[in-house]
Each structure stands twice: as structure tokens, then as C-alpha cells.
XYZ file of C-alpha atoms in Angstrom:
733
model
C 0.000 0.000 0.000
C 2.900 2.281 0.632
C 3.960 2.552 -3.004
C 0.383 3.229 -3.925
C 0.106 5.873 -1.281
C 3.334 7.475 -2.484
C 2.034 7.402 -6.035
C -1.123 9.185 -4.959
C 0.699 11.611 -2.728
C -0.112 15.217 -3.637
C 2.434 17.932 -3.068
C 0.985 20.884 -1.168
C 0.654 23.980 -3.333
C 2.036 27.292 -2.136
C -0.215 30.275 -2.337
C 1.896 31.940 -5.032
C 1.216 29.029 -7.413
C -2.531 28.805 -6.956
C -4.495 29.112 -10.215
C -6.607 31.753 -8.562
C -3.479 33.830 -8.012
C -2.485 33.527 -11.679
C -5.924 34.827 -12.598
C -5.488 37.729 -10.197
C -2.213 38.622 -11.901
C -3.943 38.639 -15.258
C -6.728 40.739 -13.845
C -4.220 43.189 -12.384
C -2.523 43.497 -15.764
C -5.826 43.994 -17.507
C -6.939 46.581 -14.970
C -3.623 48.385 -15.291
C -3.908 48.415 -19.073
C -7.475 49.670 -18.808
C -6.436 52.407 -16.382
C -3.637 53.436 -18.737
C -6.071 53.607 -21.641
C -8.509 55.681 -19.604
C -5.697 57.982 -18.501
C -4.452 58.322 -22.092
C -7.988 58.961 -23.293
C -8.503 61.603 -20.603
C -5.183 63.233 -21.468
C -6.091 63.240 -25.161
C -9.467 64.769 -24.411
C -7.862 67.469 -22.270
C -5.335 68.281 -24.997
C -8.082 68.361 -27.635
C -10.194 70.741 -25.570
C -7.252 73.080 -24.965
C -6.194 73.045 -28.623
C -9.751 73.659 -29.812
C -10.176 76.608 -27.431
C -6.854 78.120 -28.538
C -7.756 77.596 -32.169
C -11.147 79.272 -31.758
C -9.619 82.193 -29.856
C -6.896 82.861 -32.436
C -9.304 82.637 -35.355
C -12.132 84.684 -33.841
C -10.124 87.365 -32.015
C -10.852 90.826 -33.517
C -12.437 89.144 -36.532
C -14.772 92.045 -37.265
C -12.444 95.051 -36.966
C -12.026 95.354 -40.753
C -15.509 96.651 -41.502
C -15.063 96.664 -45.271
C -14.737 94.040 -48.005
C -11.245 92.533 -47.754
C -9.427 91.027 -50.736
C -11.237 88.038 -52.291
C -14.312 88.599 -50.141
C -15.222 90.763 -53.138
C -15.578 87.553 -55.173
C -16.781 84.909 -52.784
C -19.075 87.138 -50.770
C -20.719 88.234 -54.010
C -21.101 84.628 -55.153
C -22.582 83.723 -51.778
C -25.206 86.415 -52.297
C -26.460 84.716 -55.464
C -27.660 81.753 -53.389
C -29.902 84.106 -51.437
C -31.201 86.043 -54.452
C -31.302 82.733 -56.387
C -29.775 84.371 -59.475
C -27.403 82.507 -61.770
C -23.687 83.313 -61.901
C -20.575 81.644 -63.273
C -17.238 81.162 -61.537
C -14.006 79.193 -61.829
C -14.607 76.959 -58.797
C -17.093 74.155 -58.058
C -20.132 75.320 -56.091
C -19.996 73.572 -52.696
C -17.873 76.137 -50.870
C -19.772 79.133 -52.227
C -23.092 77.457 -51.457
C -21.892 76.978 -47.871
C -20.963 80.667 -47.671
C -24.406 81.531 -48.995
C -25.933 79.231 -46.391
C -24.011 80.990 -43.610
C -25.392 84.354 -44.767
C -28.909 82.994 -45.138
C -28.839 81.506 -41.640
C -28.109 84.934 -40.206
C -30.848 86.639 -42.227
C -28.893 88.144 -45.130
C -30.929 88.823 -48.279
C -27.887 88.525 -50.577
C -28.320 91.944 -52.201
C -25.082 93.572 -51.019
C -22.669 93.791 -53.963
C -19.376 93.105 -52.119
C -17.416 95.702 -54.089
C -13.746 95.625 -53.104
C -13.038 98.003 -50.206
C -16.739 98.858 -49.752
C -17.896 99.305 -46.160
C -20.332 96.708 -44.880
C -23.826 98.035 -44.122
C -25.507 97.072 -40.888
C -27.788 94.491 -42.507
C -24.924 92.323 -43.813
C -23.845 89.756 -41.162
C -20.225 89.799 -42.328
C -18.836 89.091 -38.851
C -21.043 86.001 -38.477
C -20.120 84.802 -41.975
C -16.424 85.273 -41.243
C -16.904 83.491 -37.927
C -18.473 80.466 -39.639
C -15.417 80.181 -41.894
C -13.102 80.655 -38.920
C -14.875 78.031 -36.807
C -14.574 75.427 -39.549
C -10.915 76.333 -40.030
C -10.321 76.050 -36.288
C -11.052 72.316 -36.442
C -7.860 71.821 -38.475
C -5.902 72.190 -35.222
C -7.489 69.369 -33.166
C -7.592 67.302 -36.362
C -3.838 67.797 -36.712
C -3.375 66.437 -33.185
C -5.582 63.425 -33.932
C -3.668 62.803 -37.166
C -0.473 62.653 -35.136
C -2.026 60.137 -32.751
C -3.254 57.976 -35.647
C 0.246 58.156 -37.149
C 1.545 56.662 -33.876
C 3.472 59.796 -32.959
C 3.998 60.447 -29.291
C 1.638 62.850 -27.585
C 4.403 65.467 -27.500
C 5.020 65.196 -31.254
C 1.273 65.269 -31.919
C 0.990 68.464 -29.881
C 3.904 69.892 -31.885
C 2.011 69.120 -35.110
C -1.161 70.737 -33.759
C 0.718 73.835 -32.583
C 2.129 74.283 -36.085
C -1.407 74.130 -37.478
C -2.441 76.629 -34.788
C 0.275 79.226 -35.303
C 0.965 79.522 -39.023
C 0.347 83.194 -39.807
C -0.700 82.747 -43.455
C -3.197 80.024 -42.598
C -4.534 82.060 -39.690
C -5.072 85.227 -41.760
C -6.958 83.449 -44.541
C -9.079 81.540 -42.015
C -10.625 84.785 -40.766
C -12.396 86.032 -43.893
C -15.248 85.035 -46.208
C -13.127 82.867 -48.500
C -12.968 79.319 -49.823
C -9.544 78.673 -48.288
C -10.748 77.928 -44.722
C -13.312 75.470 -46.111
C -10.721 73.761 -48.322
C -8.237 73.470 -45.436
C -10.912 71.996 -43.179
C -11.962 69.336 -45.686
C -8.312 68.540 -46.478
C -7.549 67.988 -42.787
C -10.715 65.946 -42.383
C -9.801 63.799 -45.408
C -6.359 63.060 -43.996
C -7.685 62.213 -40.544
C -10.290 59.856 -42.004
C -7.641 58.223 -44.196
C -5.280 57.742 -41.236
C -8.093 56.294 -39.157
C -9.128 53.918 -41.931
C -5.520 52.843 -42.494
C -5.227 51.671 -38.891
C -8.565 49.863 -39.009
C -7.475 48.155 -42.222
C -4.682 46.525 -40.217
C -6.753 45.512 -37.205
C -10.451 45.268 -38.093
C -11.194 45.044 -41.839
C -14.836 44.771 -42.913
C -16.112 45.812 -39.483
C -18.686 48.567 -39.060
C -15.962 51.036 -37.998
C -13.943 50.093 -41.085
C -16.910 50.890 -43.345
C -17.670 54.138 -41.515
C -14.168 55.532 -41.891
C -13.818 54.332 -45.473
C -17.061 56.136 -46.337
C -15.958 59.193 -44.353
C -12.721 59.311 -46.353
C -14.643 59.180 -49.624
C -17.113 61.841 -48.499
C -14.318 64.135 -47.336
C -12.296 63.958 -50.546
C -15.546 64.479 -52.477
C -16.116 67.664 -50.470
C -12.505 68.759 -51.112
C -12.841 68.655 -54.885
C -16.328 70.206 -54.675
C -14.903 73.321 -52.986
C -11.932 73.818 -55.305
C -10.511 71.742 -58.112
C -7.164 71.669 -56.321
C -8.958 69.302 -53.938
C -8.319 66.727 -56.675
C -4.715 66.683 -55.470
C -5.949 65.229 -52.165
C -7.914 62.643 -54.159
C -4.706 61.693 -55.983
C -2.840 61.179 -52.705
C -5.627 58.971 -51.343
C -5.686 57.107 -54.654
C -1.933 56.425 -54.584
C -2.141 55.098 -51.037
C -5.157 52.938 -51.917
C -3.446 51.451 -54.967
C -0.349 50.703 -52.902
C -2.494 49.195 -50.157
C -4.272 46.878 -52.593
C -1.009 45.857 -54.221
C 0.499 45.140 -50.817
C -2.241 42.621 -50.095
C -0.782 40.425 -52.832
C 2.701 40.457 -51.313
C 4.086 37.949 -48.780
C 3.489 37.265 -45.955
C -0.150 38.155 -46.704
C -2.369 35.233 -47.644
C -4.216 35.864 -50.878
C -7.958 35.145 -50.648
C -9.695 35.940 -53.965
C -13.130 36.688 -52.472
C -11.773 38.940 -49.739
C -9.453 40.714 -52.187
C -12.307 41.308 -54.640
C -14.386 42.827 -51.818
C -11.523 45.177 -50.930
C -11.547 46.401 -54.527
C -15.340 46.648 -54.651
C -15.750 48.667 -51.456
C -12.923 51.029 -52.364
C -14.449 51.625 -55.798
C -17.810 52.350 -54.177
C -16.571 54.610 -51.402
C -13.409 56.194 -52.849
C -14.501 56.664 -56.473
C -18.274 56.541 -56.830
C -19.098 58.350 -53.561
C -16.768 61.352 -54.191
C -18.095 61.690 -57.742
C -21.662 61.532 -56.436
C -20.927 64.278 -53.888
C -19.374 66.419 -56.623
C -22.433 65.950 -58.845
C -24.761 66.509 -55.878
C -23.119 69.877 -55.244
C -24.045 70.885 -58.798
C -27.576 69.549 -58.398
C -28.006 71.799 -55.359
C -26.354 74.639 -57.287
C -28.754 74.292 -60.233
C -31.715 73.720 -57.924
C -31.167 76.938 -55.950
C -30.038 79.297 -58.732
C -33.203 79.295 -60.817
C -33.314 82.962 -61.868
C -31.531 84.659 -64.739
C -28.425 86.535 -63.644
C -24.897 87.569 -64.635
C -23.007 84.944 -66.579
C -26.068 83.421 -68.267
C -24.411 83.821 -71.642
C -21.646 81.361 -70.784
C -24.165 78.574 -70.404
C -26.042 76.773 -73.163
C -29.264 78.136 -74.627
C -31.354 75.282 -73.232
C -30.187 75.998 -69.677
C -30.819 79.740 -70.056
C -34.306 79.098 -71.420
C -35.335 77.349 -68.206
C -34.169 80.190 -65.931
C -36.876 82.447 -64.504
C -36.780 85.867 -66.163
C -34.827 84.704 -69.197
C -34.833 86.781 -72.378
C -35.074 83.664 -74.547
C -38.560 83.346 -75.973
C -40.466 80.150 -76.642
C -39.985 79.309 -80.309
C -41.351 76.649 -82.639
C -39.851 73.323 -81.646
C -38.528 72.340 -85.094
C -36.612 74.542 -87.525
C -37.850 74.934 -91.109
C -36.519 76.456 -94.317
C -37.430 80.139 -94.370
C -37.207 80.484 -90.577
C -35.366 83.422 -89.071
C -32.963 82.047 -86.474
C -30.332 83.043 -83.959
C -27.251 80.825 -83.599
C -25.388 80.291 -80.338
C -21.829 79.033 -80.340
C -21.646 75.940 -78.128
C -17.942 76.303 -77.354
C -16.084 78.566 -74.948
C -17.668 81.947 -74.323
C -20.974 80.897 -75.864
C -21.640 84.095 -77.817
C -24.000 84.532 -80.784
C -23.217 84.350 -84.498
C -23.074 87.921 -85.788
C -22.381 89.951 -88.894
C -22.374 93.687 -89.515
C -21.810 96.046 -92.477
C -18.049 96.196 -91.984
C -15.563 94.437 -94.202
C -12.286 92.557 -93.946
C -9.379 94.779 -95.036
C -7.710 91.795 -96.754
C -8.685 88.413 -98.184
C -12.167 88.415 -99.694
C -12.798 91.961 -98.380
C -16.407 90.868 -97.845
C -18.691 91.405 -94.845
C -17.248 90.224 -91.520
C -18.526 87.232 -89.534
C -17.976 87.351 -85.767
C -19.365 86.255 -82.419
C -21.130 88.863 -80.290
C -22.400 88.515 -76.721
C -25.325 90.991 -76.804
C -28.511 89.015 -77.512
C -30.922 91.696 -78.755
C -29.154 92.798 -81.934
C -30.803 92.491 -85.341
C -27.394 91.656 -86.825
C -27.616 88.312 -84.998
C -30.519 87.126 -87.156
C -30.187 84.798 -90.129
C -32.521 82.989 -92.544
C -32.270 79.346 -93.587
C -32.636 79.167 -97.382
C -32.954 76.229 -99.737
C -29.818 75.265 -101.633
C -31.469 76.256 -104.901
C -32.143 80.013 -105.286
C -35.797 81.001 -105.339
C -37.137 77.691 -103.990
C -37.523 78.671 -100.343
C -41.182 78.924 -99.342
C -41.964 79.472 -95.672
C -45.478 78.081 -96.102
C -44.079 74.693 -97.125
C -43.038 74.180 -93.481
C -40.185 72.012 -94.690
C -38.256 70.923 -91.595
C -34.463 70.880 -91.834
C -32.981 67.417 -91.296
C -29.561 65.920 -90.770
C -27.549 66.092 -94.019
C -29.687 68.799 -95.684
C -27.842 71.329 -97.856
C -28.727 74.905 -96.930
C -27.761 78.494 -97.535
C -27.576 80.886 -94.588
C -28.588 84.467 -95.306
C -27.844 87.450 -93.067
C -31.299 88.990 -92.570
C -30.339 92.681 -92.711
C -27.744 92.642 -95.482
C -29.376 89.741 -97.419
C -25.922 88.285 -98.090
C -25.042 84.604 -97.833
C -22.569 82.869 -95.533
C -19.624 81.588 -97.587
C -16.048 80.407 -97.307
C -13.638 81.566 -99.996
C -10.101 80.258 -100.289
C -8.441 82.932 -98.155
C -6.764 82.560 -94.752
C -8.777 83.674 -91.725
C -7.804 87.252 -90.807
C -6.353 86.504 -87.347
C -5.730 82.770 -86.941
C -4.409 82.358 -90.546
C -4.413 78.541 -90.351
C -8.170 78.321 -91.025
C -10.274 79.448 -93.977
C -11.945 82.818 -93.926
C -15.755 82.988 -93.731
C -17.714 86.018 -94.854
C -21.117 87.168 -96.050
C -21.347 87.892 -99.749
C -23.272 87.100 -102.915
C -27.076 87.293 -102.945
C -30.164 85.118 -102.670
C -30.792 85.113 -106.423
C -27.260 84.077 -107.407
C -26.286 80.402 -107.427
C -22.804 79.954 -105.972
C -21.386 76.690 -104.622
C -19.334 78.698 -102.097
C -22.626 79.486 -100.291
C -23.680 75.885 -99.669
C -23.492 74.307 -96.212
C -24.443 70.860 -94.945
C -26.282 70.521 -91.613
C -24.582 67.790 -89.547
C -26.684 66.977 -86.471
C -24.644 65.662 -83.534
C -27.231 65.082 -80.788
C -30.207 66.484 -78.908
C -29.769 67.603 -75.314
C -32.416 66.253 -72.979
C -33.981 63.883 -75.510
C -33.175 61.342 -78.234
C -32.494 62.925 -81.619
C -34.952 62.158 -84.426
C -32.679 63.581 -87.098
C -34.555 66.916 -87.278
C -33.052 70.282 -86.410
C -34.713 71.471 -83.193
C -34.632 74.814 -81.443
C -32.543 74.842 -78.230
C -32.011 71.069 -78.042
C -30.055 70.153 -81.158
C -26.277 70.506 -81.314
C -25.030 70.532 -84.878
C -22.200 71.516 -87.197
C -22.257 73.474 -90.448
C -19.958 71.903 -93.043
C -18.953 73.873 -96.120
C -19.930 71.623 -99.033
C -17.179 72.601 -101.469
C -14.163 72.585 -99.127
C -15.428 70.206 -96.424
C -14.432 72.633 -93.657
C -16.555 73.198 -90.539
C -17.703 76.568 -89.211
C -15.759 77.208 -86.006
C -14.628 79.786 -83.471
C -12.268 80.173 -80.527
C -12.734 82.399 -77.488
C -9.023 83.300 -77.506
C -8.916 84.524 -81.136
C -10.300 87.993 -81.847
C -10.332 90.359 -84.798
C -8.311 93.541 -84.848
C -9.653 96.229 -82.498
C -9.520 98.905 -85.185
C -11.512 97.290 -87.995
C -12.966 94.200 -86.251
C -13.940 95.799 -82.910
C -12.125 93.043 -80.982
C -14.990 90.648 -81.662
C -14.397 86.914 -81.713
C -13.183 85.488 -85.022
C -15.347 82.981 -86.894
C -13.519 80.807 -89.430
C -13.747 77.425 -91.155
C -11.514 74.502 -90.235
C -10.371 71.593 -92.378
C -8.529 69.982 -89.461
C -9.900 66.654 -88.182
C -12.510 66.918 -85.409
C -11.089 65.518 -82.158
C -12.295 65.407 -78.570
C -10.077 68.392 -77.751
C -11.481 70.662 -80.481
C -14.988 69.234 -80.928
C -16.801 72.053 -79.098
C -15.182 74.704 -81.299
C -17.406 73.577 -84.179
C -20.705 73.030 -82.289
C -23.725 75.318 -82.665
C -27.360 75.379 -81.655
C -30.428 77.414 -82.586
C -31.261 79.664 -79.640
C -34.374 81.345 -81.023
C -36.522 80.946 -84.138
C -39.146 83.208 -85.729
C -41.603 81.557 -88.125
C -45.320 82.451 -88.079
C -46.188 79.378 -90.128
C -45.032 76.981 -87.420
C -46.847 76.367 -84.110
C -45.086 77.702 -81.042
C -43.593 75.060 -78.849
C -44.428 74.318 -75.231
C -41.910 74.259 -72.401
C -42.199 70.470 -72.365
C -40.875 70.428 -75.949
C -37.540 71.672 -74.620
C -36.674 69.354 -71.703
C -33.775 70.503 -69.571
C -30.706 68.292 -69.496
C -28.912 68.264 -66.132
C -25.966 66.368 -67.592
C -25.648 68.796 -70.500
C -25.713 71.805 -68.165
C -23.304 70.056 -65.781
C -20.831 69.498 -68.624
C -21.266 73.068 -69.929
C -20.593 74.584 -66.507
C -17.521 72.436 -65.890
C -16.232 73.158 -69.396
C -16.583 76.868 -68.733
C -14.713 76.518 -65.427
C -11.918 74.616 -67.140
C -11.513 77.305 -69.794
C -11.725 80.087 -67.232
C -8.917 78.523 -65.221
C -6.823 78.041 -68.358
C -7.058 81.761 -69.069
C -5.485 82.747 -65.739
C -2.034 82.993 -67.289
C 0.732 85.100 -65.747
C 2.166 88.166 -67.440
C 5.303 87.105 -69.264
C 7.070 90.323 -68.289
C 8.429 90.170 -64.734
C 8.214 93.941 -64.314
C 4.481 93.829 -65.050
C 3.698 91.116 -62.519
C 0.948 92.063 -60.109
C 2.230 92.809 -56.581
C -0.165 90.222 -55.159
C 1.263 87.425 -57.340
C 4.198 85.227 -56.346
C 6.248 82.459 -57.907
C 6.025 78.897 -56.519
C 9.742 78.810 -55.663
C 9.169 81.787 -53.349
C 6.827 79.839 -51.054
C 9.088 77.143 -49.541
C 11.953 79.665 -49.348
C 9.863 82.276 -47.496
C 10.350 84.935 -50.198
C 6.635 85.617 -50.598
C 4.006 87.529 -48.669
C 0.664 89.141 -49.472
C -0.628 92.418 -48.063
C -4.421 92.611 -47.740
C -6.611 94.945 -45.759
C -9.712 97.031 -45.357
C -11.237 99.883 -43.293
C -7.864 101.074 -42.023
C -6.579 97.664 -40.951
C -3.811 95.733 -42.661
C -3.012 92.032 -42.663
C 0.019 90.177 -43.966
C -0.340 86.686 -45.408
C 3.076 85.500 -44.313
C 4.397 82.063 -43.556
C 5.576 81.193 -40.042
C 9.359 81.094 -40.649
C 10.041 78.068 -38.452
C 7.183 76.082 -40.002
C 7.671 76.993 -43.665
C 11.454 76.624 -43.637
C 11.092 73.572 -41.372
C 8.837 71.895 -43.933
C 11.382 72.600 -46.670
C 14.123 71.125 -44.489
C 11.926 68.121 -43.627
C 11.501 67.294 -47.313
C 15.270 67.180 -47.701
C 16.015 65.391 -44.428
C 13.372 62.722 -44.996
C 14.692 62.077 -48.510
C 18.277 61.777 -47.261
C 17.194 59.519 -44.393
C 15.237 57.286 -46.772
C 18.272 57.103 -49.082
C 20.452 56.030 -46.139
C 17.983 53.282 -45.218
C 17.902 52.033 -48.793
C 21.705 52.032 -48.981
C 21.994 50.162 -45.692
C 19.422 47.598 -46.830
C 21.202 46.802 -50.074
C 24.564 46.834 -48.314
C 23.350 44.109 -45.973
C 23.873 46.142 -42.786
C 20.319 47.386 -42.299
C 18.651 44.211 -41.054
C 18.176 45.655 -37.556
C 17.100 49.141 -38.597
C 13.432 48.521 -37.850
C 13.606 46.287 -34.779
C 13.366 49.208 -32.374
C 9.756 49.201 -31.048
C 9.716 52.994 -31.358
C 10.096 52.878 -35.144
C 7.945 51.439 -37.911
C 8.926 50.839 -41.529
C 5.239 50.867 -42.445
C 4.764 54.340 -40.932
C 7.964 55.569 -42.579
C 6.790 54.365 -45.997
C 3.321 55.791 -45.339
C 4.951 59.162 -44.701
C 6.579 58.990 -48.112
C 3.119 58.727 -49.680
C 1.563 61.391 -47.460
C 4.427 63.744 -46.664
C 6.583 63.621 -49.788
C 4.079 62.724 -52.523
C 1.356 64.752 -50.826
C 3.554 67.849 -50.845
C 4.757 67.231 -54.416
C 1.260 66.646 -55.813
C 0.011 69.857 -54.193
C 3.046 71.964 -55.165
C 4.514 70.877 -58.510
C 1.357 71.598 -60.594
C 1.798 75.316 -59.895
C 5.260 75.126 -61.457
C 4.084 73.107 -64.454
C 0.779 74.903 -65.151
C 1.106 78.276 -66.942
C -1.230 80.132 -64.599
C -1.207 83.021 -62.143
C -0.042 81.899 -58.695
C -0.520 83.372 -55.233
C 0.899 82.526 -51.833
C -2.345 80.919 -50.618
C -1.938 78.197 -53.252
C 0.821 76.752 -51.046
C -1.376 76.131 -47.992
C -2.633 72.617 -48.931
C 0.932 71.471 -49.647
C 1.956 73.002 -46.326
C -0.621 70.851 -44.509
C 1.058 67.711 -45.851
C 4.491 69.171 -45.135
C 3.705 69.881 -41.484
C 2.763 66.240 -40.932
C 6.083 65.221 -42.499
C 7.991 67.695 -40.318
C 6.485 66.388 -37.073
C 7.086 62.801 -38.171
C 10.729 63.179 -39.212
C 11.619 65.167 -36.084
C 10.127 62.450 -33.853
C 11.679 59.684 -35.965
C 15.213 61.061 -35.758
C 14.912 61.873 -32.054
C 13.706 58.338 -31.371
C 16.620 56.928 -33.376
C 19.128 59.063 -31.527
C 17.714 59.106 -27.991
C 15.153 56.304 -27.704
C 11.376 56.463 -27.598
C 11.098 57.131 -23.843
C 13.928 59.626 -23.530
C 13.400 62.673 -21.326
C 15.779 64.643 -23.588
C 13.559 63.835 -26.555
C 10.580 65.352 -24.736
C 12.632 68.408 -23.803
C 13.622 68.959 -27.450
C 10.054 68.575 -28.701
C 8.707 71.008 -26.122
C 11.543 73.405 -26.904
C 10.419 73.387 -30.524
C 6.848 74.061 -29.381
C 7.996 77.010 -27.257
C 10.078 78.464 -30.112
C 7.127 78.058 -32.472
C 4.840 79.913 -30.056
C 7.430 82.644 -29.482
C 7.787 83.310 -33.218
C 4.014 83.327 -33.566
C 3.756 85.891 -30.780
C 6.352 88.046 -32.554
C 4.315 88.078 -35.803
C 0.788 87.750 -34.388
C -0.236 91.343 -35.162
C -0.014 90.601 -38.894
C -2.785 88.034 -38.401
C -5.024 90.100 -36.115
C -4.721 93.362 -38.075
C -2.653 96.531 -37.647
C -3.414 100.070 -38.737
C 0.035 100.611 -40.223
C 3.068 98.463 -41.037
C 5.443 101.376 -40.412
C 5.977 100.331 -36.789
C 6.837 96.755 -37.776
C 9.873 97.217 -39.991
C 12.002 95.322 -37.452
C 9.935 92.263 -38.260
C 10.989 92.349 -41.912
C 13.388 89.430 -41.775
C 13.542 89.163 -45.565
C 13.647 92.003 -48.078
C 10.961 90.319 -50.211
C 8.353 90.612 -47.448
C 5.812 93.345 -48.198
C 5.891 95.100 -44.831
């Protein structure tokens, strides 16, 4: 029995080995972790509250002291007013931001009738302070968002605060956040887009296809959609998100990831839905709201198509017969840039055919804009026949007042030279093949084409039968001011029709007069949202393309600046109103720091690459305070983000101003905070006290420089007392 008893003998357990005690240890660890999370969350909340308060104070302080229209408030305040008077206008930017400005004014009871002339004092009934405050409040959220971006980037709290303080104290950003402009709205949506992207990136690693994952993916798509709906430069943010997304999807195919076809296909599907379709929908929705609110005729009508203008309340366009017949008197609208009306007058070309000029003219009610469709054979036109013009019909086009026919003789166009001249000559009774034109119907807006020429709806071309050239125009080509009155040239092109030049040969009938035909009903001319959407965007594209700088340096406007002047701090912009002056000036530490960060990051990345290929870099990323994934992510966000938002201004031949640099600066500030933390961690370790001291020293220096220049942001009556703050001769102090 003894062996058996020994076999069954149980060794007494000490209290420190009891299972219950192991569980207590686990519980203690869990409770400690939970307490740490709560403490971190409380600390983050405290920091966010402080940063938000500081941001609101700096952006709202003395916001109403300039009691007159300041700088581009003359544009965007005026555009905002159209949403309250509901009158149509045209502008270079998408409508979301201006609609928001109009909404701010409407909320505070503004009727939209103030004209916002530059430098004009605000009357008492214009809530300009409240409208400025709305812009400033939205812009103030860029500061707490900067802090949250730092947290999502796995920066320390100190480095995240440093990033937020940079967003708080940049003078240029602060000045432009305090007025009725699009810039504060663009900066807010850019910051929001980046925060949503950073948040989604982290969820992609830890919780794909969860509800939070879907929420932040959709939020990213909505934010970038809002960006490009405020200004087209918001597309640069879309490009950055697109590059990261493409890289993310490609990375899923790389080891050690396990490729699952169904899961991978869903990743593609949801990104297409939320990062492509959703932003496009938001962009289109902004135009639907724009068209839905602005229903009355107003300035800029003439740049839109005839069909759109016809549906505006108070339009001058009358209801005409629906279909166009031989013998009808008509008015042609050019469907390309500028959208003026075909015109001729009793003045002649000094060279070439020396016949009556053909031009485009913007004024609608001019008898010289009226023409008559005649049969190809002289004397056969009979209005009472009600013969409808169809696709492919050969016609003659007679100028009603002079009774001369449109023709194209073999002479070069007077200005462009590379096209054929068109003129009015001959007579109705004389048969001349130079007078014959073929009607080439392209499509009907708002309805399916039945091959008949329709008023308002039909887009068509006129092809010269003998030469094969098409009647065309170009908003950039005008006749001589002396003999052609600077009116737009009309010519005939034999060049192939391409997508790029297709609109230059498109026309439509805007109005028709024919007593033999029944007048149409409004339902005969259905409005085409897509056609109007394309027309408006086409006009914006051309308007932006015309903002070209003066080629002579000495004639450059004092408010313009060159892109190279921004990262080198050689640019500033003086704005003001009602005796107060502001200086749009970069914070020297931030702007020069961003420039340095671009260089330092690139050099650091080159060193890592060299070490990797030299075989000595295997331990470079084993430090828990560093992450290769975050470093590579910063290349996409910090380097590519800055490049995509900066380089286009060098490449594009357009006028540039200092505020164009602000989106690139947002990306650059994130890079600066990241590379400073990264190098300090490499040199001193992630938990180093010296690292914290250096980061807080940078914060203090940043705040000190801000305090030195703060008056430029809050407004001064004269710059004469601030000449000691002119650190660079290029600054306009």
C-alpha cells in the first residue's frame, strides 16, 4: 500500500502558485492596461479641448475690426449672395464652398443683395462678422484634427501636440481663415480627409470589414468628395488617397499576406464604391443643389447653353417653334467657350475676300444676330411649305439685314491664318457653290435625336460643301480692335474633329421666328442636367486656363508670387480694409522647417535604402519605437502629398498666389512632425526625457515666433511700426 500511497501523494501547493493567483495577476494586468487607456484617453481629451479653445480664440479674435470688403471677399461674398437672391452666376470653382458661404449668410438673415465691391464698407444688414466666424470656426477644427492625425500616425503625444501647434500658429493660414473665402473650407476638408484616411488605415490593419472600417472608409470618400467640390485643387488630395489605396491593394498580394480571392475582390469593390463613386456623387450633388437653388436669370447666363438659359426664370429667350424649317429666321449660339451669338455687320475685312465680316457677339438683342435658312437652290424657299431641316440637308444661310449669304472663300482667316476665312457675300438670287453648307446633327440635349433640327435642343455643325471645312470659333482669337472691334473670329476649319477641339465647331439654334409653325411648349424643350453640368464644368476649365501670368516680370501684379518663393519664405501678401492691414506671411520656423523636412526625410530614406542593399540594415526597424510601415506611409503622405500639391503650380502656366501653397503646407507639417520624432527616437530612444525636452523646446520656439508676428494676423493700422519684423527684403511690410 505504501507505493500506492506514495504514487497518490499530492504535493501541497504554495499560495503563489494557486491558479486563482495567476488569474489575479492577469486581472491586475488587464486593470492596469485599462487604467492606462482611460488615462491616455482623458489626457487626449484634455489636450483636444485646450487646442480647440486656442484655435477658436486665435481665429475669432478681432475678426470684425475690418468693416469693409477685404481682398477676395469681393468675389466669394458676391457669389454667396447669389444663393440668397437665387440668381445665376458663373465662376471658376465648383459650387460647394460658395453654397456653404451663402448658407451661412442665409442663416443669419442676409438677403444677398449687397454687392461686395472691393473696399466697400459693410452696411448694418450684412452679417459679415457672423459669416467670417463660420469660416473661422470650420478652419479652427484643423488644429485638433492635426493632433488626432499625429495620434493615428503613432506619434507620441508630444510630437502630436507639436504638429497641432504648427497648425495653430501659421500666420498665413490664420489670416486666410478669418475672412469670407474658400480657403478655410478647403483646409478643413483637407484635414478631415487626412484624418479619415489615417483612421481607416489603422482599421485596415486591425479590423477590416467591421462597421468602424466601413464608416471611416465612407468618411474618407465623403471628405475627398467635399474637397474637390470646394476647389478643383482638392483633386490633389484625391490623388494622394488614390496612390495610397493602390499601394495598399497591391500590398495585399505580397508575402506574408495570404491571398484570398473573395476577400481581395471585396476590398476592390468597397474602395471603388466609397473612394470613387461616392466622391463623384458628392461632386455631382453639389451641382444639383447649385442648379436647384439658382433658378433665376443673372450675370453669366451667356456662358451657359441656350437650353439651360431658357429654363431660368426671367430669361430673355422666348419660346420658339420646336422644329426649324426652311425660311425660318434664327439666332445661332456658339456651343464652345464663351458661348456668344453668331453675328455679322456692315463692316468688311481689309484683306482676303474683303467681304462682310462674320464674328461672335455677346449681346442678344441685336438684329445683326438674325439669319434665314434658305434652300440650296435660289428662289425655292417657301416658308409656307413648313419644310423641316434634317440631318444632311444642304442649306444656304442668309444674313437677314444685309441679305448676303454665308460663304467660305479660299483665303486665310484674318487673325488665326491657319483656317479658312468665312464672310457674307453674294445674294439670294445668285447660285454659288461657295454658299452651300451641310447641316450635320450631332445630338439632342435632354432627348433622343430624331434627325430633325430642333430649337434649343439640337447641337449641330455646319460643313462647307465645297471645301469640307466646318464653321468654327475660338474664345481666344479675336479680330483687330480697329476694324474688327475686338470681336471673336469665326472661321472654317479643315482639321480633323477631335475630342479636344470638338466644341469649337458646335452650334445650336437659340431662337426661331416663323409664323407658319406652331409655337412650342416648355415640355418640348426638356432641360438636361448632364448637358448643363458638362457646360458649366467646361466653362470653369476654360476660365482657369485663361489665368495665365504676365510674361514680363516687371508687369507682374504685386499680389502674385512664384512657386519657388513659397518654400523659401520669399513671398508675402498684403491685404486689408477699413484702415486695418493684414500680412499673409508664412511662419518662418514652419515653412522653412517643412522645406528642411523634405530634404532630411529624402536623405534619411536614401540612407535606409543604402543600408538595406549593403546588408547592414537588417536591424534598422527592430526598435519598437520605429515602424517601416509608418515611414513608408509618410513617403506617400508627406513627400508625394507635398509634391502633388506643389509641382502643378510650377508646371501649369497660370497666375499663382501665396495661398496656393497652404494645402501642400498641410502635408508638409505632418512630415515635419514625423521626421523630427523619428530622428529623435533613433538618436535618444522612444522614452527619452531629452527627446521630450527637445520637442517642447520646438513648441515654445514656435509659439514665441508666432507671438512676434501675431499682429499681422489680427490686423494693424500701419506696417510702419513693424519694420524690425521684416526678416527678408521680399516681405511686403
